[in-house]
PDB file of C-alpha atoms and ligand atoms in Angstrom:
ATOM      1  CA  MET A   1     162.253 127.162 119.972  1.00 96.00           C
ATOM      2  CA  ARG A   2     161.857 123.810 118.275  1.00 98.00           C
ATOM      3  CA  VAL A   3     159.926 123.220 115.046  1.00 98.00           C
ATOM      4  CA  THR A   4     159.022 119.669 114.030  1.00 98.00           C
ATOM      5  CA  LEU A   5     157.670 119.078 110.545  1.00 98.00           C
ATOM      6  CA  LEU A   6     154.812 116.630 111.047  1.00 98.00           C
ATOM      7  CA  GLY A   7     154.001 116.346 107.355  1.00 98.00           C
ATOM      8  CA  THR A   8     155.747 117.437 104.155  1.00 98.00           C
ATOM      9  CA  GLY A   9     153.523 115.945 101.446  1.00 98.00           C
ATOM     10  CA  THR A  10     151.170 117.387  98.908  1.00 97.00           C
ATOM     11  CA  SER A  11     147.377 117.279  99.306  1.00 97.00           C
ATOM     12  CA  GLN A  12     147.088 113.575  98.426  1.00 97.00           C
ATOM     13  CA  GLY A  13     150.036 112.532 100.592  1.00 98.00           C
ATOM     14  CA  VAL A  14     152.851 110.188  99.535  1.00 98.00           C
ATOM     15  CA  PRO A  15     152.461 107.310  98.875  1.00 98.00           C
ATOM     16  CA  MET A  16     149.310 108.124  96.927  1.00 98.00           C
ATOM     17  CA  ILE A  17     146.460 105.669  96.984  1.00 98.00           C
ATOM     18  CA  ALA A  18     146.738 103.137  94.143  1.00 98.00           C
ATOM     19  CA  CYS A  19     150.035 104.374  92.734  1.00 98.00           C
ATOM     20  CA  ASP A  20     152.810 101.958  91.768  1.00 98.00           C
ATOM     21  CA  CYS A  21     155.508 104.527  91.044  1.00 98.00           C
ATOM     22  CA  GLU A  22     159.011 104.203  92.467  1.00 98.00           C
ATOM     23  CA  VAL A  23     158.536 106.853  95.160  1.00 98.00           C
ATOM     24  CA  CYS A  24     155.129 105.575  96.280  1.00 98.00           C
ATOM     25  CA  GLN A  25     156.644 102.096  96.550  1.00 98.00           C
ATOM     26  CA  SER A  26     159.829 103.357  98.240  1.00 98.00           C
ATOM     27  CA  SER A  27     160.877 101.891 101.588  1.00 98.00           C
ATOM     28  CA  ASP A  28     162.746 105.109 102.485  1.00 98.00           C
ATOM     29  CA  PRO A  29     160.793 106.738 105.353  1.00 98.00           C
ATOM     30  CA  LYS A  30     161.767 110.124 103.888  1.00 98.00           C
ATOM     31  CA  ASP A  31     159.597 109.305 100.869  1.00 98.00           C
ATOM     32  CA  HIS A  32     156.560 108.803 103.144  1.00 98.00           C
ATOM     33  CA  ARG A  33     154.861 112.174 103.438  1.00 98.00           C
ATOM     34  CA  PHE A  34     151.835 113.057 105.521  1.00 98.00           C
ATOM     35  CA  ARG A  35     149.948 116.234 104.630  1.00 98.00           C
ATOM     36  CA  CYS A  36     151.736 119.464 105.664  1.00 98.00           C
ATOM     37  CA  SER A  37     151.751 120.639 109.255  1.00 98.00           C
ATOM     38  CA  ALA A  38     154.267 121.751 111.839  1.00 98.00           C
ATOM     39  CA  TRP A  39     154.575 121.578 115.626  1.00 98.00           C
ATOM     40  CA  VAL A  40     156.177 124.543 117.357  1.00 98.00           C
ATOM     41  CA  GLN A  41     157.497 124.268 120.907  1.00 98.00           C
ATOM     42  CA  SER A  42     158.845 127.160 122.919  1.00 95.00           C
ATOM     43  CA  ASP A  43     159.408 126.959 126.673  1.00 89.00           C
ATOM     44  CA  ASP A  44     156.286 125.118 127.768  1.00 85.00           C
ATOM     45  CA  LEU A  45     154.131 126.300 124.844  1.00 96.00           C
ATOM     46  CA  SER A  46     152.961 123.762 122.294  1.00 98.00           C
ATOM     47  CA  ILE A  47     151.473 125.098 119.056  1.00 98.00           C
ATOM     48  CA  LEU A  48     150.223 123.248 115.988  1.00 98.00           C
ATOM     49  CA  ILE A  49     150.247 124.853 112.536  1.00 98.00           C
ATOM     50  CA  ASP A  50     147.406 123.306 110.475  1.00 98.00           C
ATOM     51  CA  THR A  51     145.102 120.391 111.190  1.00 98.00           C
ATOM     52  CA  THR A  52     145.600 117.916 108.371  1.00 98.00           C
ATOM     53  CA  PRO A  53     143.634 114.747 107.570  1.00 98.00           C
ATOM     54  CA  ASP A  54     146.654 112.948 109.100  1.00 98.00           C
ATOM     55  CA  LEU A  55     146.510 114.832 112.417  1.00 98.00           C
ATOM     56  CA  ARG A  56     145.841 111.800 114.599  1.00 98.00           C
ATOM     57  CA  SER A  57     148.731 109.785 113.161  1.00 98.00           C
ATOM     58  CA  GLN A  58     151.022 112.811 113.246  1.00 98.00           C
ATOM     59  CA  ALA A  59     150.267 113.576 116.895  1.00 98.00           C
ATOM     60  CA  LEU A  60     150.817 109.948 117.873  1.00 98.00           C
ATOM     61  CA  ARG A  61     154.084 109.704 115.983  1.00 98.00           C
ATOM     62  CA  ALA A  62     155.495 112.985 117.322  1.00 98.00           C
ATOM     63  CA  GLY A  63     154.237 112.347 120.854  1.00 98.00           C
ATOM     64  CA  ILE A  64     152.181 115.537 121.154  1.00 98.00           C
ATOM     65  CA  ARG A  65     150.540 115.443 124.578  1.00 96.00           C
ATOM     66  CA  HIS A  66     148.988 118.877 124.782  1.00 95.00           C
ATOM     67  CA  LEU A  67     148.359 121.947 122.670  1.00 97.00           C
ATOM     68  CA  ASP A  68     148.091 125.562 123.784  1.00 97.00           C
ATOM     69  CA  ALA A  69     147.052 126.920 120.396  1.00 98.00           C
ATOM     70  CA  VAL A  70     146.461 126.083 116.765  1.00 98.00           C
ATOM     71  CA  VAL A  71     147.463 128.360 113.882  1.00 98.00           C
ATOM     72  CA  CYS A  72     145.913 127.981 110.417  1.00 98.00           C
ATOM     73  CA  THR A  73     147.537 128.820 107.082  1.00 98.00           C
ATOM     74  CA  HIS A  74     144.387 128.502 104.958  1.00 97.00           C
ATOM     75  CA  ALA A  75     141.119 126.674 104.464  1.00 96.00           C
ATOM     76  CA  HIS A  76     142.104 123.947 101.997  1.00 97.00           C
ATOM     77  CA  ASN A  77     141.105 120.514 103.188  1.00 97.00           C
ATOM     78  CA  ASP A  78     144.646 119.123 103.285  1.00 98.00           C
ATOM     79  CA  HIS A  79     145.453 121.714 105.974  1.00 98.00           C
ATOM     80  CA  LEU A  80     142.143 121.855 107.823  1.00 98.00           C
ATOM     81  CA  ILE A  81     139.917 118.819 107.641  1.00 98.00           C
ATOM     82  CA  GLY A  82     141.536 116.982 110.569  1.00 98.00           C
ATOM     83  CA  PHE A  83     140.283 119.720 112.906  1.00 98.00           C
ATOM     84  CA  ASP A  84     137.968 117.344 114.756  1.00 97.00           C
ATOM     85  CA  ASP A  85     140.983 115.339 115.945  1.00 97.00           C
ATOM     86  CA  LEU A  86     141.780 118.319 118.182  1.00 97.00           C
ATOM     87  CA  ARG A  87     139.142 116.906 120.537  1.00 95.00           C
ATOM     88  CA  ARG A  88     141.879 115.008 122.344  1.00 94.00           C
ATOM     89  CA  PHE A  89     143.518 118.329 123.242  1.00 95.00           C
ATOM     90  CA  CYS A  90     140.322 119.839 124.635  1.00 92.00           C
ATOM     91  CA  ASP A  91     139.175 119.545 128.187  1.00 82.00           C
ATOM     92  CA  ARG A  92     135.922 120.763 129.678  1.00 75.00           C
ATOM     93  CA  ASN A  93     137.796 121.949 132.748  1.00 77.00           C
ATOM     94  CA  ARG A  94     139.953 124.330 130.738  1.00 83.00           C
ATOM     95  CA  PRO A  95     139.161 127.219 128.406  1.00 89.00           C
ATOM     96  CA  PRO A  96     138.490 126.320 124.744  1.00 93.00           C
ATOM     97  CA  LEU A  97     141.536 125.733 122.538  1.00 95.00           C
ATOM     98  CA  SER A  98     142.714 128.959 120.873  1.00 97.00           C
ATOM     99  CA  VAL A  99     142.658 128.839 117.081  1.00 98.00           C
ATOM    100  CA  TYR A 100     144.388 131.645 115.172  1.00 98.00           C
ATOM    101  CA  CYS A 101     143.095 132.005 111.621  1.00 98.00           C
ATOM    102  CA  SER A 102     142.175 134.430 108.866  1.00 97.00           C
ATOM    103  CA  SER A 103     138.544 135.540 108.528  1.00 97.00           C
ATOM    104  CA  GLU A 104     138.215 133.303 105.447  1.00 96.00           C
ATOM    105  CA  THR A 105     139.459 130.238 107.337  1.00 97.00           C
ATOM    106  CA  HIS A 106     137.234 131.160 110.279  1.00 98.00           C
ATOM    107  CA  GLU A 107     134.179 131.149 108.004  1.00 97.00           C
ATOM    108  CA  ARG A 108     135.106 127.728 106.687  1.00 97.00           C
ATOM    109  CA  LEU A 109     135.638 126.356 110.191  1.00 98.00           C
ATOM    110  CA  LEU A 110     132.229 127.687 111.263  1.00 97.00           C
ATOM    111  CA  THR A 111     130.651 125.982 108.248  1.00 98.00           C
ATOM    112  CA  VAL A 112     132.343 122.608 108.595  1.00 97.00           C
ATOM    113  CA  PHE A 113     132.785 122.379 112.388  1.00 96.00           C
ATOM    114  CA  PRO A 114     130.079 124.698 113.827  1.00 93.00           C
ATOM    115  CA  TYR A 115     129.739 122.677 117.037  1.00 91.00           C
ATOM    116  CA  ALA A 116     133.373 123.374 117.934  1.00 93.00           C
ATOM    117  CA  PHE A 117     132.665 127.067 118.393  1.00 93.00           C
ATOM    118  CA  GLN A 118     129.324 126.866 120.224  1.00 88.00           C
ATOM    119  CA  GLU A 119     129.401 127.645 123.871  1.00 77.00           C
ATOM    120  CA  ASP A 120     128.539 124.574 125.863  1.00 69.00           C
ATOM    121  CA  ASN A 121     128.708 122.698 122.590  1.00 63.00           C
ATOM    122  CA  SER A 122     127.943 119.259 123.813  1.00 60.00           C
ATOM    123  CA  PRO A 123     126.677 117.336 126.785  1.00 58.00           C
ATOM    124  CA  TYR A 124     129.695 115.095 126.335  1.00 62.00           C
ATOM    125  CA  ASN A 125     133.186 115.797 127.492  1.00 65.00           C
ATOM    126  CA  SER A 126     135.091 114.748 124.442  1.00 77.00           C
ATOM    127  CA  TYR A 127     134.053 117.168 121.708  1.00 88.00           C
ATOM    128  CA  VAL A 128     136.442 119.665 120.231  1.00 93.00           C
ATOM    129  CA  ARG A 129     135.966 123.114 121.820  1.00 92.00           C
ATOM    130  CA  ALA A 130     137.670 126.021 120.117  1.00 95.00           C
ATOM    131  CA  GLN A 131     137.904 129.766 120.460  1.00 96.00           C
ATOM    132  CA  ALA A 132     138.707 131.569 117.215  1.00 97.00           C
ATOM    133  CA  HIS A 133     141.154 134.473 117.158  1.00 98.00           C
ATOM    134  CA  VAL A 134     140.909 136.076 113.719  1.00 98.00           C
ATOM    135  CA  PHE A 135     144.216 137.745 112.904  1.00 97.00           C
ATOM    136  CA  ASP A 136     144.799 140.718 110.640  1.00 95.00           C
ATOM    137  CA  GLY A 137     148.411 141.245 111.619  1.00 97.00           C
ATOM    138  CA  PRO A 138     151.131 139.802 113.838  1.00 98.00           C
ATOM    139  CA  PHE A 139     150.102 138.061 117.056  1.00 98.00           C
ATOM    140  CA  GLU A 140     152.022 136.829 120.051  1.00 97.00           C
ATOM    141  CA  LEU A 141     151.973 133.558 121.955  1.00 97.00           C
ATOM    142  CA  GLY A 142     154.329 133.636 124.920  1.00 95.00           C
ATOM    143  CA  ALA A 143     157.778 134.605 123.666  1.00 94.00           C
ATOM    144  CA  LEU A 144     156.750 133.779 120.101  1.00 97.00           C
ATOM    145  CA  ARG A 145     155.543 136.260 117.532  1.00 98.00           C
ATOM    146  CA  PHE A 146     153.737 135.022 114.428  1.00 98.00           C
ATOM    147  CA  VAL A 147     153.917 137.434 111.510  1.00 98.00           C
ATOM    148  CA  PRO A 148     151.372 136.457 108.828  1.00 98.00           C
ATOM    149  CA  VAL A 149     152.618 136.830 105.255  1.00 98.00           C
ATOM    150  CA  LEU A 150     149.965 137.000 102.558  1.00 97.00           C
ATOM    151  CA  VAL A 151     150.781 134.474  99.838  1.00 97.00           C
ATOM    152  CA  PRO A 152     149.207 133.883  96.398  1.00 96.00           C
ATOM    153  CA  HIS A 153     147.847 130.356  95.999  1.00 96.00           C
ATOM    154  CA  GLY A 154     145.925 130.167  92.718  1.00 90.00           C
ATOM    155  CA  ARG A 155     142.434 131.534  93.065  1.00 87.00           C
ATOM    156  CA  THR A 156     142.830 132.031  96.783  1.00 86.00           C
ATOM    157  CA  LEU A 157     145.230 133.746  99.124  1.00 84.00           C
ATOM    158  CA  THR A 158     146.839 131.932 101.986  1.00 94.00           C
ATOM    159  CA  HIS A 159     149.106 132.881 104.850  1.00 97.00           C
ATOM    160  CA  GLY A 160     152.615 131.832 105.576  1.00 98.00           C
ATOM    161  CA  PHE A 161     154.161 132.818 108.877  1.00 98.00           C
ATOM    162  CA  ILE A 162     157.429 134.316 109.968  1.00 98.00           C
ATOM    163  CA  LEU A 163     158.229 133.071 113.464  1.00 98.00           C
ATOM    164  CA  GLU A 164     160.116 135.252 115.885  1.00 97.00           C
ATOM    165  CA  GLU A 165     161.124 134.406 119.431  1.00 96.00           C
ATOM    166  CA  ASN A 166     162.110 137.090 121.914  1.00 93.00           C
ATOM    167  CA  GLY A 167     162.447 139.479 118.990  1.00 92.00           C
ATOM    168  CA  ILE A 168     164.757 137.159 117.005  1.00 95.00           C
ATOM    169  CA  ARG A 169     163.545 136.236 113.527  1.00 97.00           C
ATOM    170  CA  HIS A 170     164.028 132.484 113.160  1.00 97.00           C
ATOM    171  CA  LEU A 171     162.147 131.122 110.179  1.00 98.00           C
ATOM    172  CA  ALA A 172     159.367 131.420 107.637  1.00 98.00           C
ATOM    173  CA  TYR A 173     156.863 128.615 107.084  1.00 98.00           C
ATOM    174  CA  ILE A 174     155.086 128.810 103.714  1.00 98.00           C
ATOM    175  CA  PRO A 175     153.709 125.410 102.721  1.00 98.00           C
ATOM    176  CA  ASP A 176     151.371 126.551  99.911  1.00 97.00           C
ATOM    177  CA  CYS A 177     152.549 129.258  97.553  1.00 97.00           C
ATOM    178  CA  ALA A 178     152.091 129.901  93.823  1.00 96.00           C
ATOM    179  CA  ALA A 179     154.659 132.693  93.425  1.00 96.00           C
ATOM    180  CA  LEU A 180     156.915 135.094  95.250  1.00 96.00           C
ATOM    181  CA  THR A 181     155.401 138.581  95.394  1.00 96.00           C
ATOM    182  CA  GLU A 182     157.211 141.836  96.058  1.00 97.00           C
ATOM    183  CA  SER A 183     155.709 142.191  99.518  1.00 96.00           C
ATOM    184  CA  MET A 184     156.785 138.628 100.330  1.00 97.00           C
ATOM    185  CA  THR A 185     160.302 139.351  99.101  1.00 98.00           C
ATOM    186  CA  GLU A 186     160.424 142.351 101.390  1.00 97.00           C
ATOM    187  CA  ALA A 187     159.120 140.420 104.402  1.00 97.00           C
ATOM    188  CA  LEU A 188     161.334 137.368 103.858  1.00 98.00           C
ATOM    189  CA  ARG A 189     164.601 139.156 103.048  1.00 98.00           C
ATOM    190  CA  ASP A 190     167.577 137.382 104.729  1.00 98.00           C
ATOM    191  CA  ILE A 191     165.355 134.965 106.644  1.00 98.00           C
ATOM    192  CA  PRO A 192     167.665 132.440 108.354  1.00 98.00           C
ATOM    193  CA  VAL A 193     165.454 129.422 107.580  1.00 98.00           C
ATOM    194  CA  LEU A 194     162.849 129.225 104.822  1.00 98.00           C
ATOM    195  CA  ILE A 195     160.419 126.309 104.614  1.00 98.00           C
ATOM    196  CA  ILE A 196     158.587 126.699 101.327  1.00 98.00           C
ATOM    197  CA  ASP A 197     156.360 124.977  98.792  1.00 97.00           C
ATOM    198  CA  GLY A 198     158.437 123.095  96.181  1.00 97.00           C
ATOM    199  CA  LEU A 199     155.782 120.577  95.032  1.00 95.00           C
ATOM    200  CA  ARG A 200     157.404 118.936  91.977  1.00 96.00           C
ATOM    201  CA  ASP A 201     159.359 119.746  88.800  1.00 95.00           C
ATOM    202  CA  LYS A 202     156.467 120.407  86.415  1.00 96.00           C
ATOM    203  CA  PRO A 203     154.775 123.800  86.736  1.00 94.00           C
ATOM    204  CA  HIS A 204     151.480 123.926  88.641  1.00 94.00           C
ATOM    205  CA  PRO A 205     148.875 126.710  88.676  1.00 93.00           C
ATOM    206  CA  THR A 206     148.641 127.024  92.462  1.00 95.00           C
ATOM    207  CA  HIS A 207     152.052 125.874  93.710  1.00 96.00           C
ATOM    208  CA  MET A 208     155.670 126.737  93.009  1.00 97.00           C
ATOM    209  CA  ASN A 209     157.694 123.942  91.468  1.00 97.00           C
ATOM    210  CA  VAL A 210     161.256 123.146  92.518  1.00 98.00           C
ATOM    211  CA  PRO A 211     162.939 125.654  90.142  1.00 98.00           C
ATOM    212  CA  ALA A 212     160.578 128.444  91.274  1.00 98.00           C
ATOM    213  CA  ALA A 213     161.194 127.633  94.937  1.00 98.00           C
ATOM    214  CA  LEU A 214     164.980 127.649  94.393  1.00 98.00           C
ATOM    215  CA  ALA A 215     164.717 131.015  92.635  1.00 98.00           C
ATOM    216  CA  ALA A 216     162.575 132.393  95.480  1.00 98.00           C
ATOM    217  CA  ALA A 217     165.101 131.199  98.073  1.00 98.00           C
ATOM    218  CA  CYS A 218     167.856 132.996  96.130  1.00 98.00           C
ATOM    219  CA  THR A 219     165.836 136.186  95.721  1.00 98.00           C
ATOM    220  CA  VAL A 220     165.095 136.533  99.434  1.00 98.00           C
ATOM    221  CA  ARG A 221     168.639 135.391 100.321  1.00 98.00           C
ATOM    222  CA  ALA A 222     167.404 132.673 102.672  1.00 98.00           C
ATOM    223  CA  GLY A 223     170.108 131.153 104.879  1.00 98.00           C
ATOM    224  CA  THR A 224     168.866 127.575 104.676  1.00 98.00           C
ATOM    225  CA  THR A 225     165.868 126.423 102.655  1.00 98.00           C
ATOM    226  CA  TYR A 226     163.687 123.334 103.047  1.00 98.00           C
ATOM    227  CA  LEU A 227     161.289 122.380 100.244  1.00 98.00           C
ATOM    228  CA  THR A 228     157.960 120.994 101.409  1.00 98.00           C
ATOM    229  CA  HIS A 229     154.453 120.054 100.108  1.00 98.00           C
ATOM    230  CA  LEU A 230     156.232 117.494  97.892  1.00 98.00           C
ATOM    231  CA  THR A 231     154.580 115.072  95.483  1.00 98.00           C
ATOM    232  CA  HIS A 232     155.544 111.540  94.486  1.00 98.00           C
ATOM    233  CA  ASP A 233     157.615 113.028  91.638  1.00 98.00           C
ATOM    234  CA  ILE A 234     160.373 113.792  94.147  1.00 98.00           C
ATOM    235  CA  SER A 235     162.566 110.963  95.448  1.00 98.00           C
ATOM    236  CA  HIS A 236     164.347 112.077  98.612  1.00 98.00           C
ATOM    237  CA  ALA A 237     167.515 110.057  98.005  1.00 98.00           C
ATOM    238  CA  GLN A 238     167.786 110.798  94.285  1.00 98.00           C
ATOM    239  CA  ARG A 239     166.969 114.505  94.443  1.00 97.00           C
ATOM    240  CA  SER A 240     168.805 115.591  97.589  1.00 98.00           C
ATOM    241  CA  PRO A 241     172.356 115.453  96.098  1.00 98.00           C
ATOM    242  CA  LEU A 242     171.233 117.598  93.147  1.00 97.00           C
ATOM    243  CA  LEU A 243     170.106 120.571  95.257  1.00 98.00           C
ATOM    244  CA  PRO A 244     172.225 123.654  96.024  1.00 97.00           C
ATOM    245  CA  GLU A 245     174.267 123.263  99.207  1.00 95.00           C
ATOM    246  CA  ASN A 246     171.979 125.373 101.417  1.00 97.00           C
ATOM    247  CA  VAL A 247     168.750 123.791 100.122  1.00 98.00           C
ATOM    248  CA  PHE A 248     167.274 120.536 101.428  1.00 98.00           C
ATOM    249  CA  LEU A 249     164.166 118.469 100.956  1.00 98.00           C
ATOM    250  CA  ALA A 250     161.997 118.579 104.036  1.00 98.00           C
ATOM    251  CA  TYR A 251     160.819 115.252 105.410  1.00 98.00           C
ATOM    252  CA  ASP A 252     158.329 114.105 108.015  1.00 98.00           C
ATOM    253  CA  GLY A 253     159.834 114.221 111.486  1.00 98.00           C
ATOM    254  CA  LEU A 254     162.510 116.798 110.619  1.00 98.00           C
ATOM    255  CA  VAL A 255     163.338 118.739 113.794  1.00 98.00           C
ATOM    256  CA  LEU A 256     164.783 122.253 113.645  1.00 98.00           C
ATOM    257  CA  ASP A 257     166.135 123.775 116.842  1.00 98.00           C
ATOM    258  CA  PHE A 258     166.652 127.489 117.259  1.00 96.00           C
ATOM    259  CA  PRO A 259     168.768 128.702 120.155  1.00 87.00           C
ATOM    260  CA  THR A 260     167.248 131.563 122.114  1.00 75.00           C
TER     261      THR A 260
HETATM  262 ZN1   ZN B   1     148.297 122.243 100.701  1.00 79.13          ZN
HETATM  263 ZN1   ZN B   2     153.285 107.511  93.041  1.00 79.13          ZN
HETATM  264 ZN1   ZN B   3     146.352 124.924  99.666  1.00 79.13          ZN
END
């Protein structure tokens, strides 16, 4: 299994519009952060986690040529509003694209992109055509098993996912997370790779900051941790040397390979 992080930035992305700070002006590509999403490849399966406002640019940059399924963490715009860009991965001669989401995210998709879920949704060939699969527990795609983990995220709940392949637990992907709950601790215990919300240094009501993410990584005894959903407060080059030895800043284009 291969996981490529297509975006590792907070909801406004980095650089932010009209910001002159050092990180927004940085020429280091690792300080350029699209909104958070990930591309999972396993055998010939190609799966996208979240459809950000940057989806088109992300797909072009990573060279995504087809998708077998899309998996949604939650209904916030920075993870969802690029959904229409999935049109390029839809084909009238094939079944609609499978979209795995919670019932809350499904409702939002039906509100914002109703045409995508209507049978025979358009006389044209190029519209997005999707088939929703509302999950309320683990689901399987080929050799992969996605285990949803319910995560607090301010006034809403979101899902992170533990990814298993052929029964081997590889990683957890939790881009938006306000705190580590007991049930999360249980589910994430000894996870080999943890990709988790680290946002910035200052506390935030709906996201963990860097100290909270480091504490969470310690509590669950994660093997290797990558902090994601980062703001312009975090300089990749300046911050990286200050992190514990098994913790790294995620960056756009980071590829993680997991032997089967
Ligand atoms: Zn987000
Ligand atoms: Zn800035
Ligand atoms: Zn969110």
